[in-house]
Amino acid sequence: MLTVSVKWQKELLKAVEIDTSQPPYVFKCQLYDLTGVPPERQKIMVKGGLLKDDADWSTVGLKQGQKLMMMGTADEVVKAPEKGPVFMEDLPEEEQVVSLGHSAGLFNLGNTCYMNSTVQCLHSVPELKSSLVKYSHSGRNNDVDQTSHMLTIATRDLFGELDKSVKPVAPMQFWTLLRKKYPQFGQLHNGVFMQQDAEECWTQLLYTLSQSLRSAGSSENIDTVKDLFGIDLASRIHCQESGEETSETESVYSLKCHISQEVNRLHEGLKHALKSELEKASPALGRSAIYLKESRINGLPRYLTIQFVRFFWKRESNQKAKILRKVDYPLELDVYDLCSDELRKQLEGPRQILRDEEGKKLGLKANEKSSSSKDDDVKMIDGEGSSNASGESTVTTSQEGVPSDKETRLTGIYDLVAVLTHKGRSADSGHYVAWVKQESGKWIEFDDDNPIPQREEDIVKLSGGGDWHMAYICMYKARTVLM
């Protein structure tokens, strides 16, 4: 780590640290944060000419305390005219974000698209942001290590930057702490940071947040991550040979969609993943035997995360190979038939209320709607009944005079709100992108620092079958009613 000073216009930036294990582009992102000069406009004079984004620091010949000269113009904030119409670019940056309708992009710091896409998807969960805002520097107790605490703080601060900025954000502090907490994300190949698996980043980050927010000392934060993402599974484990049968329960943060020749749709892959065979010792037989494990959902979250199991370890190439098979997924997902009998009974009342309210919207009477099949019920539910940022259904909040003692209840029906895609043939190469539904209903493709508006009908086309972007992780938001 070197410390230099940088002369820019009339300013002298003192004690700027350079991590020589990272490419010069990362250093330029640091200067962008300090000066507002985008990396592509920066001209930094070093021995032999201008500093290139991918230059080797060992050949640049920097010395401790060296003074560098930078040229470049910062993005100017247009001053609002004293009179006349007010255009969006004339507004303060916070108001520009509101007018723009989506948050900022994230600079790629060197094969960090896996991290950027994960952050953008989780950033779209308002309840998670709310819990992070309440988390303070003094919130840590002895159950959480210092690095996890600081990574949680960095996540909170990064989410805040994304909400306030119209310019791309350089997630330097977050990335540094992510690598410190989980060193596998700091792997180098020929001096360059390697691409990593976005699902591993998603899982590790959620685990850290679950530990930090659970220990925040406030009763409402005790199970924040589990309440938002936790799925309770009840499993029956049966050995046909011996007749032995046991049961077990577990909590996970995502469902798996297994992909095989028989799987063409998400629902089929979910059913396939909830059944598995395992070999273990049989007390009755005194030897190993094959057991069938059948699982059912026994508790649903506000946000249902689904991972498409597209990667497997290929010994010949010594890397994670990719299953390119097309698997269709819906904008609206009903998991009622994947639930336990106990949970189905709990869902029946809320589902009936939701069907009746949707029927009223289409001009049907409640009893007419009730007489139709469950499949028809699900088909007629449209985006108008989706959850808003507060987690309450717009169907129920539109009613007047609702008693305050009513509770928000899940229905087992979910709306797609985020898709994390991968393009390429291996999990540790290629490119990751986030596709996120905004509160306005618009979809934005976050390709690192470049947010691009997309049409909803194009989101479900990211289902695979070729070398284009295909869904790797889908996040659905629960439709709820008040009861």
CSV table of C-alpha atoms in Angstrom, one decimal:
chain,number,residue,atom,x,y,z
A,1,MET,CA,0.0,0.0,0.0
A,2,LEU,CA,1.5,3.3,-1.2
A,3,THR,CA,0.5,6.8,-0.1
A,4,VAL,CA,0.7,9.6,-2.7
A,5,SER,CA,-0.6,13.2,-3.2
A,6,VAL,CA,-2.5,14.2,-6.3
A,7,LYS,CA,-2.5,17.7,-7.7
A,8,TRP,CA,-5.7,18.5,-9.5
A,9,GLN,CA,-6.5,22.1,-10.7
A,10,LYS,CA,-6.0,24.2,-7.6
A,11,GLU,CA,-6.5,21.4,-5.2
A,12,LEU,CA,-3.9,19.1,-3.6
A,13,LEU,CA,-5.3,15.8,-2.5
A,14,LYS,CA,-3.0,14.5,0.3
A,15,ALA,CA,-2.5,11.0,1.6
A,16,VAL,CA,-4.3,9.1,-1.1
A,17,GLU,CA,-3.7,5.4,-0.6
A,18,ILE,CA,-3.0,3.1,-3.6
A,19,ASP,CA,-3.5,-0.6,-3.2
A,20,THR,CA,-1.0,-1.9,-5.7
A,21,SER,CA,-2.6,-5.3,-5.7
A,22,GLN,CA,-5.6,-3.8,-7.6
A,23,PRO,CA,-5.5,-2.3,-11.1
A,24,PRO,CA,-5.1,1.5,-11.6
A,25,TYR,CA,-8.8,1.7,-12.6
A,26,VAL,CA,-9.6,1.2,-8.9
A,27,PHE,CA,-7.3,4.1,-8.0
A,28,LYS,CA,-9.2,6.2,-10.6
A,29,CYS,CA,-12.5,5.3,-9.0
A,30,GLN,CA,-11.1,6.5,-5.7
A,31,LEU,CA,-10.2,9.8,-7.3
A,32,TYR,CA,-13.6,10.0,-8.8
A,33,ASP,CA,-15.1,9.9,-5.3
A,34,LEU,CA,-12.7,12.7,-4.2
A,35,THR,CA,-13.0,15.0,-7.3
A,36,GLY,CA,-16.1,14.0,-9.3
A,37,VAL,CA,-13.9,13.5,-12.4
A,38,PRO,CA,-15.1,10.2,-14.1
A,39,PRO,CA,-12.4,7.6,-14.6
A,40,GLU,CA,-12.6,7.9,-18.4
A,41,ARG,CA,-11.9,11.7,-18.2
A,42,GLN,CA,-8.9,11.4,-15.9
A,43,LYS,CA,-5.4,11.9,-17.3
A,44,ILE,CA,-2.8,11.1,-14.7
A,45,MET,CA,0.8,11.8,-15.5
A,46,VAL,CA,3.3,9.1,-14.5
A,47,LYS,CA,6.8,8.1,-15.7
A,48,GLY,CA,6.5,7.2,-19.4
A,49,GLY,CA,3.2,9.0,-20.1
A,50,LEU,CA,-0.4,8.6,-19.0
A,51,LEU,CA,-1.5,6.0,-16.4
A,52,LYS,CA,-3.6,3.3,-18.2
A,53,ASP,CA,-6.5,1.5,-16.5
A,54,ASP,CA,-4.8,-1.9,-16.7
A,55,ALA,CA,-1.2,-0.9,-16.2
A,56,ASP,CA,1.1,-3.0,-14.1
A,57,TRP,CA,2.0,-0.9,-11.0
A,58,SER,CA,5.4,-2.6,-10.8
A,59,THR,CA,6.4,-1.0,-14.2
A,60,VAL,CA,4.9,2.4,-13.3
A,61,GLY,CA,7.6,3.0,-10.7
A,62,LEU,CA,5.6,4.9,-8.1
A,63,LYS,CA,7.4,5.9,-4.8
A,64,GLN,CA,6.0,6.5,-1.3
A,65,GLY,CA,4.9,10.1,-1.0
A,66,GLN,CA,5.2,10.8,-4.7
A,67,LYS,CA,3.2,13.8,-6.1
A,68,LEU,CA,1.0,13.0,-9.1
A,69,MET,CA,-0.6,15.4,-11.6
A,70,MET,CA,-4.2,14.8,-12.7
A,71,MET,CA,-6.1,16.6,-15.5
A,72,GLY,CA,-9.8,16.3,-16.1
A,73,THR,CA,-13.1,18.0,-15.7
A,74,ALA,CA,-15.6,17.1,-13.1
A,75,ASP,CA,-19.3,16.6,-13.8
A,76,GLU,CA,-20.9,20.0,-13.3
A,77,VAL,CA,-24.2,20.4,-11.5
A,78,VAL,CA,-26.3,22.7,-13.7
A,79,LYS,CA,-27.6,25.6,-11.7
A,80,ALA,CA,-31.4,26.1,-11.7
A,81,PRO,CA,-32.5,29.2,-13.7
A,82,GLU,CA,-34.0,32.0,-11.6
A,83,LYS,CA,-37.1,32.0,-13.7
A,84,GLY,CA,-38.7,29.7,-16.2
A,85,PRO,CA,-39.3,25.9,-16.3
A,86,VAL,CA,-37.3,23.6,-14.0
A,87,PHE,CA,-35.7,20.7,-15.8
A,88,MET,CA,-34.7,17.4,-14.1
A,89,GLU,CA,-31.0,18.2,-14.5
A,90,ASP,CA,-31.5,21.4,-12.6
A,91,LEU,CA,-32.8,19.7,-9.5
A,92,PRO,CA,-30.7,18.7,-6.5
A,93,GLU,CA,-29.3,15.2,-6.9
A,94,GLU,CA,-31.7,13.6,-4.4
A,95,GLU,CA,-34.6,15.0,-6.4
A,96,GLN,CA,-33.1,13.9,-9.6
A,97,VAL,CA,-33.0,10.3,-8.3
A,98,VAL,CA,-36.8,10.5,-7.6
A,99,SER,CA,-37.5,12.0,-11.0
A,100,LEU,CA,-35.3,9.4,-12.7
A,101,GLY,CA,-37.3,6.6,-11.2
A,102,HIS,CA,-34.4,4.3,-10.4
A,103,SER,CA,-31.2,4.3,-8.3
A,104,ALA,CA,-27.6,4.6,-9.5
A,105,GLY,CA,-25.4,2.0,-11.2
A,106,LEU,CA,-22.1,0.5,-9.7
A,107,PHE,CA,-18.7,0.8,-11.2
A,108,ASN,CA,-17.0,-2.5,-12.0
A,109,LEU,CA,-13.8,-2.6,-10.0
A,110,GLY,CA,-12.3,-5.5,-12.0
A,111,ASN,CA,-14.5,-8.6,-12.5
A,112,THR,CA,-16.9,-7.5,-9.8
A,113,CYS,CA,-20.2,-7.8,-11.8
A,114,TYR,CA,-21.1,-10.8,-9.6
A,115,MET,CA,-21.0,-8.4,-6.6
A,116,ASN,CA,-22.7,-5.5,-8.3
A,117,SER,CA,-25.7,-7.6,-9.5
A,118,THR,CA,-26.1,-9.1,-6.0
A,119,VAL,CA,-26.1,-5.7,-4.4
A,120,GLN,CA,-28.6,-4.2,-6.8
A,121,CYS,CA,-31.1,-7.1,-6.2
A,122,LEU,CA,-30.9,-7.0,-2.4
A,123,HIS,CA,-31.0,-3.1,-2.5
A,124,SER,CA,-34.5,-3.4,-4.0
A,125,VAL,CA,-35.9,-4.8,-0.7
A,126,PRO,CA,-37.2,-1.7,1.2
A,127,GLU,CA,-37.6,-3.7,4.5
A,128,LEU,CA,-33.9,-4.7,4.4
A,129,LYS,CA,-32.9,-1.1,3.8
A,130,SER,CA,-35.0,0.0,6.7
A,131,SER,CA,-33.4,-2.5,9.0
A,132,LEU,CA,-29.9,-1.5,7.9
A,133,VAL,CA,-30.7,2.2,8.5
A,134,LYS,CA,-31.4,1.4,12.1
A,135,TYR,CA,-28.1,-0.5,12.4
A,136,SER,CA,-25.5,1.8,14.0
A,137,HIS,CA,-21.7,1.7,14.6
A,138,SER,CA,-22.5,0.9,18.3
A,139,GLY,CA,-25.0,-1.9,17.4
A,140,ARG,CA,-22.4,-4.7,17.5
A,141,ASN,CA,-22.2,-7.1,20.4
A,142,ASN,CA,-19.9,-10.0,21.2
A,143,ASP,CA,-21.8,-12.4,18.9
A,144,VAL,CA,-20.7,-10.6,15.8
A,145,ASP,CA,-17.0,-10.2,14.8
A,146,GLN,CA,-15.6,-6.8,13.8
A,147,THR,CA,-15.3,-7.6,10.1
A,148,SER,CA,-19.0,-8.7,9.9
A,149,HIS,CA,-20.0,-5.6,11.7
A,150,MET,CA,-18.0,-3.3,9.4
A,151,LEU,CA,-19.4,-5.2,6.3
A,152,THR,CA,-22.9,-4.6,7.5
A,153,ILE,CA,-22.1,-0.9,8.0
A,154,ALA,CA,-20.6,-0.8,4.5
A,155,THR,CA,-23.7,-2.4,3.1
A,156,ARG,CA,-25.9,0.2,4.8
A,157,ASP,CA,-23.8,3.1,3.5
A,158,LEU,CA,-23.6,1.7,0.0
A,159,PHE,CA,-27.4,1.3,-0.2
A,160,GLY,CA,-27.7,4.9,1.0
A,161,GLU,CA,-25.3,6.1,-1.7
A,162,LEU,CA,-27.3,4.2,-4.4
A,163,ASP,CA,-30.5,6.0,-3.3
A,164,LYS,CA,-29.0,9.5,-3.3
A,165,SER,CA,-26.8,9.5,-6.4
A,166,VAL,CA,-27.7,9.8,-10.1
A,167,LYS,CA,-24.0,9.1,-11.0
A,168,PRO,CA,-22.5,5.6,-10.8
A,169,VAL,CA,-21.1,4.7,-7.4
A,170,ALA,CA,-17.7,3.1,-6.8
A,171,PRO,CA,-18.3,0.4,-4.0
A,172,MET,CA,-14.7,0.5,-2.8
A,173,GLN,CA,-15.3,0.2,0.9
A,174,PHE,CA,-17.9,-2.5,0.5
A,175,TRP,CA,-15.7,-4.6,-1.8
A,176,THR,CA,-12.6,-4.2,0.5
A,177,LEU,CA,-14.6,-5.5,3.5
A,178,LEU,CA,-16.3,-8.3,1.5
A,179,ARG,CA,-12.8,-9.6,0.5
A,180,LYS,CA,-11.6,-9.2,4.1
A,181,LYS,CA,-14.6,-11.2,5.5
A,182,TYR,CA,-14.6,-13.8,2.7
A,183,PRO,CA,-11.1,-14.1,1.2
A,184,GLN,CA,-12.3,-16.3,-1.7
A,185,PHE,CA,-13.6,-13.2,-3.4
A,186,GLY,CA,-10.0,-11.8,-3.4
A,187,GLN,CA,-8.5,-14.6,-5.5
A,188,LEU,CA,-6.1,-13.3,-8.2
A,189,HIS,CA,-5.1,-14.7,-11.5
A,190,ASN,CA,-2.1,-13.1,-13.2
A,191,GLY,CA,-2.5,-10.1,-10.9
A,192,VAL,CA,-6.1,-9.6,-11.8
A,193,PHE,CA,-9.1,-10.3,-9.5
A,194,MET,CA,-11.0,-13.3,-10.7
A,195,GLN,CA,-14.7,-13.6,-11.6
A,196,GLN,CA,-16.7,-15.2,-8.8
A,197,ASP,CA,-20.0,-17.0,-8.4
A,198,ALA,CA,-22.9,-14.5,-7.7
A,199,GLU,CA,-24.9,-17.1,-5.8
A,200,GLU,CA,-22.0,-17.5,-3.3
A,201,CYS,CA,-21.8,-13.8,-2.9
A,202,TRP,CA,-25.6,-13.5,-2.3
A,203,THR,CA,-25.5,-16.4,0.2
A,204,GLN,CA,-22.5,-15.1,2.2
A,205,LEU,CA,-23.8,-11.5,2.3
A,206,LEU,CA,-27.2,-12.6,3.5
A,207,TYR,CA,-25.6,-14.8,6.2
A,208,THR,CA,-23.5,-11.8,7.5
A,209,LEU,CA,-26.5,-9.5,7.6
A,210,SER,CA,-28.6,-12.2,9.4
A,211,GLN,CA,-26.0,-12.4,12.1
A,212,SER,CA,-25.6,-8.6,12.5
A,213,LEU,CA,-29.2,-7.6,12.3
A,214,ARG,CA,-30.2,-10.5,14.7
A,215,SER,CA,-27.8,-9.1,17.3
A,216,ALA,CA,-28.6,-5.5,16.9
A,217,GLY,CA,-30.2,-5.4,20.4
A,218,SER,CA,-33.6,-4.3,19.1
A,219,SER,CA,-36.5,-6.8,19.4
A,220,GLU,CA,-37.8,-5.9,15.9
A,221,ASN,CA,-34.4,-6.7,14.4
A,222,ILE,CA,-34.0,-10.1,16.0
A,223,ASP,CA,-35.1,-12.2,12.9
A,224,THR,CA,-35.1,-9.5,10.2
A,225,VAL,CA,-33.4,-11.6,7.5
A,226,LYS,CA,-35.2,-14.8,8.3
A,227,ASP,CA,-38.6,-12.9,8.3
A,228,LEU,CA,-37.8,-11.5,4.9
A,229,PHE,CA,-36.1,-14.4,3.2
A,230,GLY,CA,-36.3,-17.5,5.4
A,231,ILE,CA,-38.2,-20.6,4.1
A,232,ASP,CA,-39.1,-23.3,6.6
A,233,LEU,CA,-39.1,-26.9,5.2
A,234,ALA,CA,-40.6,-30.0,6.7
A,235,SER,CA,-39.2,-33.2,5.4
A,236,ARG,CA,-40.2,-36.9,5.6
A,237,ILE,CA,-37.3,-39.3,5.2
A,238,HIS,CA,-38.4,-42.9,4.4
A,239,CYS,CA,-36.5,-46.1,3.7
A,240,GLN,CA,-38.6,-48.4,1.5
A,241,GLU,CA,-36.3,-51.4,2.2
A,242,SER,CA,-36.5,-51.3,6.0
A,243,GLY,CA,-39.7,-49.3,6.5
A,244,GLU,CA,-37.9,-46.7,8.7
A,245,GLU,CA,-39.3,-43.2,8.7
A,246,THR,CA,-38.1,-40.0,10.3
A,247,SER,CA,-39.0,-36.3,10.0
A,248,GLU,CA,-36.9,-33.2,10.2
A,249,THR,CA,-37.3,-29.4,9.8
A,250,GLU,CA,-34.8,-26.8,8.5
A,251,SER,CA,-34.7,-23.2,7.5
A,252,VAL,CA,-33.2,-22.0,4.2
A,253,TYR,CA,-32.9,-18.7,2.4
A,254,SER,CA,-33.7,-20.0,-1.1
A,255,LEU,CA,-35.4,-22.8,-3.0
A,256,LYS,CA,-33.5,-24.7,-5.7
A,257,CYS,CA,-34.8,-25.3,-9.2
A,258,HIS,CA,-33.1,-28.5,-10.4
A,259,ILE,CA,-32.6,-28.7,-14.2
A,260,SER,CA,-32.9,-31.9,-16.1
A,261,GLN,CA,-34.3,-33.2,-19.5
A,262,GLU,CA,-37.7,-33.4,-17.9
A,263,VAL,CA,-37.7,-29.8,-16.6
A,264,ASN,CA,-39.1,-27.1,-18.9
A,265,ARG,CA,-40.7,-24.8,-16.3
A,266,LEU,CA,-39.7,-23.4,-12.9
A,267,HIS,CA,-42.5,-25.1,-11.1
A,268,GLU,CA,-41.3,-28.5,-12.4
A,269,GLY,CA,-37.8,-27.8,-11.3
A,270,LEU,CA,-38.9,-26.8,-7.8
A,271,LYS,CA,-40.9,-30.0,-7.4
A,272,HIS,CA,-38.0,-32.0,-8.6
A,273,ALA,CA,-35.7,-30.3,-6.0
A,274,LEU,CA,-38.0,-31.0,-3.1
A,275,LYS,CA,-37.5,-34.8,-3.6
A,276,SER,CA,-34.1,-36.4,-3.3
A,277,GLU,CA,-32.4,-39.7,-2.6
A,278,LEU,CA,-29.7,-40.1,0.0
A,279,GLU,CA,-27.6,-43.0,1.3
A,280,LYS,CA,-27.0,-43.4,5.0
A,281,ALA,CA,-26.6,-46.0,7.7
A,282,SER,CA,-29.8,-47.9,8.6
A,283,PRO,CA,-30.0,-48.9,12.2
A,284,ALA,CA,-32.6,-51.6,11.3
A,285,LEU,CA,-30.6,-53.2,8.5
A,286,GLY,CA,-27.1,-52.6,10.1
A,287,ARG,CA,-25.8,-51.3,6.9
A,288,SER,CA,-26.1,-48.4,4.4
A,289,ALA,CA,-29.4,-48.0,2.6
A,290,ILE,CA,-31.2,-45.7,0.2
A,291,TYR,CA,-33.7,-43.2,1.8
A,292,LEU,CA,-36.2,-41.0,-0.1
A,293,LYS,CA,-36.4,-37.4,1.3
A,294,GLU,CA,-39.6,-35.5,0.5
A,295,SER,CA,-39.8,-31.9,1.6
A,296,ARG,CA,-42.7,-29.4,1.8
A,297,ILE,CA,-42.7,-25.7,2.5
A,298,ASN,CA,-44.0,-25.1,6.1
A,299,GLY,CA,-43.3,-21.4,6.4
A,300,LEU,CA,-43.1,-18.7,3.7
A,301,PRO,CA,-41.1,-15.5,3.5
A,302,ARG,CA,-41.9,-12.0,2.3
A,303,TYR,CA,-39.3,-12.4,-0.5
A,304,LEU,CA,-39.0,-15.9,-2.1
A,305,THR,CA,-35.5,-16.4,-3.6
A,306,ILE,CA,-35.1,-19.2,-6.2
A,307,GLN,CA,-31.7,-20.4,-7.5
A,308,PHE,CA,-31.6,-22.2,-10.9
A,309,VAL,CA,-29.0,-24.9,-10.4
A,310,ARG,CA,-27.3,-24.3,-13.7
A,311,PHE,CA,-23.7,-25.1,-12.7
A,312,PHE,CA,-22.0,-28.4,-11.9
A,313,TRP,CA,-18.3,-29.3,-11.5
A,314,LYS,CA,-16.8,-30.7,-14.7
A,315,ARG,CA,-13.7,-32.7,-13.9
A,316,GLU,CA,-12.4,-32.6,-17.5
A,317,SER,CA,-12.1,-28.8,-17.6
A,318,ASN,CA,-11.7,-28.4,-13.7
A,319,GLN,CA,-14.4,-25.7,-13.6
A,320,LYS,CA,-18.1,-25.1,-13.0
A,321,ALA,CA,-19.8,-25.9,-16.3
A,322,LYS,CA,-23.1,-24.5,-17.2
A,323,ILE,CA,-26.5,-26.1,-18.1
A,324,LEU,CA,-27.9,-24.0,-20.9
A,325,ARG,CA,-31.3,-25.6,-21.0
A,326,LYS,CA,-34.3,-23.2,-21.3
A,327,VAL,CA,-36.4,-23.1,-18.2
A,328,ASP,CA,-39.4,-20.8,-18.3
A,329,TYR,CA,-40.4,-18.8,-15.2
A,330,PRO,CA,-43.5,-16.7,-14.6
A,331,LEU,CA,-44.1,-13.1,-13.5
A,332,GLU,CA,-46.6,-14.5,-11.0
A,333,LEU,CA,-45.7,-17.7,-9.0
A,334,ASP,CA,-48.1,-19.7,-6.9
A,335,VAL,CA,-46.4,-22.1,-4.5
A,336,TYR,CA,-49.6,-23.4,-2.8
A,337,ASP,CA,-49.1,-27.0,-4.0
A,338,LEU,CA,-45.5,-27.1,-2.7
A,339,CYS,CA,-46.7,-26.3,0.9
A,340,SER,CA,-47.5,-28.7,3.7
A,341,ASP,CA,-51.1,-29.5,4.6
A,342,GLU,CA,-50.8,-27.3,7.7
A,343,LEU,CA,-49.6,-24.3,5.8
A,344,ARG,CA,-52.2,-24.8,3.1
A,345,LYS,CA,-55.0,-24.5,5.7
A,346,GLN,CA,-53.4,-21.2,6.9
A,347,LEU,CA,-53.3,-19.9,3.3
A,348,GLU,CA,-56.9,-20.7,2.4
A,349,GLY,CA,-58.6,-17.7,4.1
A,350,PRO,CA,-56.1,-15.1,2.7
A,351,ARG,CA,-56.3,-16.6,-0.8
A,352,GLN,CA,-60.1,-16.5,-0.8
A,353,ILE,CA,-60.0,-12.8,0.2
A,354,LEU,CA,-57.5,-12.1,-2.6
A,355,ARG,CA,-59.6,-14.0,-5.2
A,356,ASP,CA,-62.8,-12.1,-4.1
A,357,GLU,CA,-61.0,-8.7,-4.3
A,358,GLU,CA,-59.6,-9.5,-7.8
A,359,GLY,CA,-63.0,-10.7,-8.9
A,360,LYS,CA,-64.5,-7.4,-7.9
A,361,LYS,CA,-62.0,-5.6,-10.0
A,362,LEU,CA,-63.1,-7.7,-13.0
A,363,GLY,CA,-66.8,-7.0,-12.2
A,364,LEU,CA,-67.5,-10.5,-10.9
A,365,LYS,CA,-69.5,-11.4,-7.8
A,366,ALA,CA,-67.6,-13.1,-4.9
A,367,ASN,CA,-69.6,-16.3,-5.2
A,368,GLU,CA,-69.1,-16.5,-9.0
A,369,LYS,CA,-65.4,-16.1,-8.5
A,370,SER,CA,-65.4,-18.7,-5.7
A,371,SER,CA,-67.0,-21.3,-7.9
A,372,SER,CA,-64.2,-21.2,-10.5
A,373,SER,CA,-61.2,-23.4,-10.3
A,374,LYS,CA,-58.0,-22.6,-8.5
A,375,ASP,CA,-56.0,-22.5,-11.7
A,376,ASP,CA,-58.4,-19.9,-13.1
A,377,ASP,CA,-58.0,-17.9,-9.9
A,378,VAL,CA,-54.3,-17.7,-10.2
A,379,LYS,CA,-54.4,-16.7,-13.9
A,380,MET,CA,-56.6,-13.8,-13.3
A,381,ILE,CA,-54.4,-12.2,-10.6
A,382,ASP,CA,-52.5,-9.4,-12.2
A,383,GLY,CA,-49.9,-6.8,-11.2
A,384,GLU,CA,-52.5,-4.5,-9.7
A,385,GLY,CA,-52.7,-6.7,-6.6
A,386,SER,CA,-48.9,-6.7,-6.1
A,387,SER,CA,-47.3,-5.7,-2.8
A,388,ASN,CA,-46.1,-2.1,-2.4
A,389,ALA,CA,-43.0,-1.0,-0.5
A,390,SER,CA,-44.7,-1.3,2.9
A,391,GLY,CA,-45.4,-5.0,2.3
A,392,GLU,CA,-49.2,-4.5,2.2
A,393,SER,CA,-51.3,-5.4,-0.8
A,394,THR,CA,-52.7,-2.5,-2.8
A,395,VAL,CA,-55.9,-4.6,-2.9
A,396,THR,CA,-56.4,-4.2,0.9
A,397,THR,CA,-55.0,-0.7,1.4
A,398,SER,CA,-57.4,0.7,-1.1
A,399,GLN,CA,-60.3,-0.1,1.3
A,400,GLU,CA,-61.4,2.6,3.7
A,401,GLY,CA,-62.0,2.1,7.4
A,402,VAL,CA,-59.9,-1.0,7.8
A,403,PRO,CA,-59.5,-1.8,11.6
A,404,SER,CA,-55.9,-1.2,12.8
A,405,ASP,CA,-55.8,-4.5,14.6
A,406,LYS,CA,-55.9,-6.5,11.3
A,407,GLU,CA,-52.7,-8.4,10.4
A,408,THR,CA,-50.9,-8.8,7.0
A,409,ARG,CA,-51.3,-12.4,5.8
A,410,LEU,CA,-49.4,-14.2,3.1
A,411,THR,CA,-51.3,-15.9,0.2
A,412,GLY,CA,-48.7,-18.2,-1.3
A,413,ILE,CA,-48.8,-16.0,-4.5
A,414,TYR,CA,-45.7,-14.0,-5.4
A,415,ASP,CA,-44.7,-11.4,-8.0
A,416,LEU,CA,-41.3,-11.3,-9.7
A,417,VAL,CA,-39.3,-8.3,-8.6
A,418,ALA,CA,-35.7,-9.1,-9.5
A,419,VAL,CA,-33.7,-11.4,-11.7
A,420,LEU,CA,-29.9,-12.0,-11.6
A,421,THR,CA,-28.7,-13.3,-14.9
A,422,HIS,CA,-25.4,-14.9,-16.1
A,423,LYS,CA,-24.0,-14.8,-19.6
A,424,GLY,CA,-21.2,-17.3,-20.4
A,425,ARG,CA,-20.3,-20.9,-20.0
A,426,SER,CA,-18.9,-21.0,-16.5
A,427,ALA,CA,-19.9,-19.5,-13.1
A,428,ASP,CA,-16.4,-18.2,-12.6
A,429,SER,CA,-16.3,-16.3,-16.0
A,430,GLY,CA,-18.7,-14.5,-18.2
A,431,HIS,CA,-20.8,-11.6,-17.0
A,432,TYR,CA,-23.6,-11.1,-14.4
A,433,VAL,CA,-26.4,-8.5,-14.6
A,434,ALA,CA,-29.3,-7.5,-12.4
A,435,TRP,CA,-32.8,-6.8,-13.7
A,436,VAL,CA,-34.8,-5.1,-11.0
A,437,LYS,CA,-38.4,-3.9,-10.8
A,438,GLN,CA,-38.8,-0.4,-9.4
A,439,GLU,CA,-41.5,0.9,-7.2
A,440,SER,CA,-43.0,2.7,-10.2
A,441,GLY,CA,-43.4,-0.7,-11.9
A,442,LYS,CA,-40.7,-0.1,-14.4
A,443,TRP,CA,-37.9,-2.7,-15.0
A,444,ILE,CA,-34.3,-1.5,-15.0
A,445,GLU,CA,-31.4,-3.6,-16.2
A,446,PHE,CA,-28.3,-2.8,-14.1
A,447,ASP,CA,-25.3,-3.7,-16.2
A,448,ASP,CA,-22.7,-2.4,-13.7
A,449,ASP,CA,-22.6,1.4,-14.0
A,450,ASN,CA,-25.2,1.4,-16.8
A,451,PRO,CA,-28.9,1.3,-15.8
A,452,ILE,CA,-31.1,0.5,-18.9
A,453,PRO,CA,-34.9,0.6,-18.9
A,454,GLN,CA,-36.5,-2.7,-20.1
A,455,ARG,CA,-40.0,-3.9,-21.0
A,456,GLU,CA,-41.6,-6.4,-18.6
A,457,GLU,CA,-42.4,-8.8,-21.4
A,458,ASP,CA,-38.7,-9.1,-22.1
A,459,ILE,CA,-37.8,-10.1,-18.5
A,460,VAL,CA,-39.3,-13.6,-18.8
A,461,LYS,CA,-37.3,-14.2,-22.0
A,462,LEU,CA,-34.2,-14.5,-19.9
A,463,SER,CA,-35.0,-18.2,-19.5
A,464,GLY,CA,-31.9,-19.8,-21.2
A,465,GLY,CA,-31.5,-22.0,-24.3
A,466,GLY,CA,-28.4,-20.2,-25.7
A,467,ASP,CA,-25.5,-18.0,-24.9
A,468,TRP,CA,-27.5,-14.9,-24.0
A,469,HIS,CA,-28.2,-13.8,-20.4
A,470,MET,CA,-30.2,-16.4,-18.5
A,471,ALA,CA,-31.8,-16.4,-15.1
A,472,TYR,CA,-29.6,-17.7,-12.3
A,473,ILE,CA,-31.5,-16.2,-9.3
A,474,CYS,CA,-35.1,-15.0,-9.2
A,475,MET,CA,-36.6,-13.0,-6.3
A,476,TYR,CA,-40.3,-12.9,-5.9
A,477,LYS,CA,-42.3,-10.6,-3.5
A,478,ALA,CA,-45.3,-11.9,-1.6
A,479,ARG,CA,-48.8,-10.8,-2.3
A,480,THR,CA,-50.5,-10.1,1.0
A,481,VAL,CA,-54.0,-9.2,2.4
A,482,LEU,CA,-55.2,-7.8,5.6
A,483,MET,CA,-57.2,-10.1,7.9
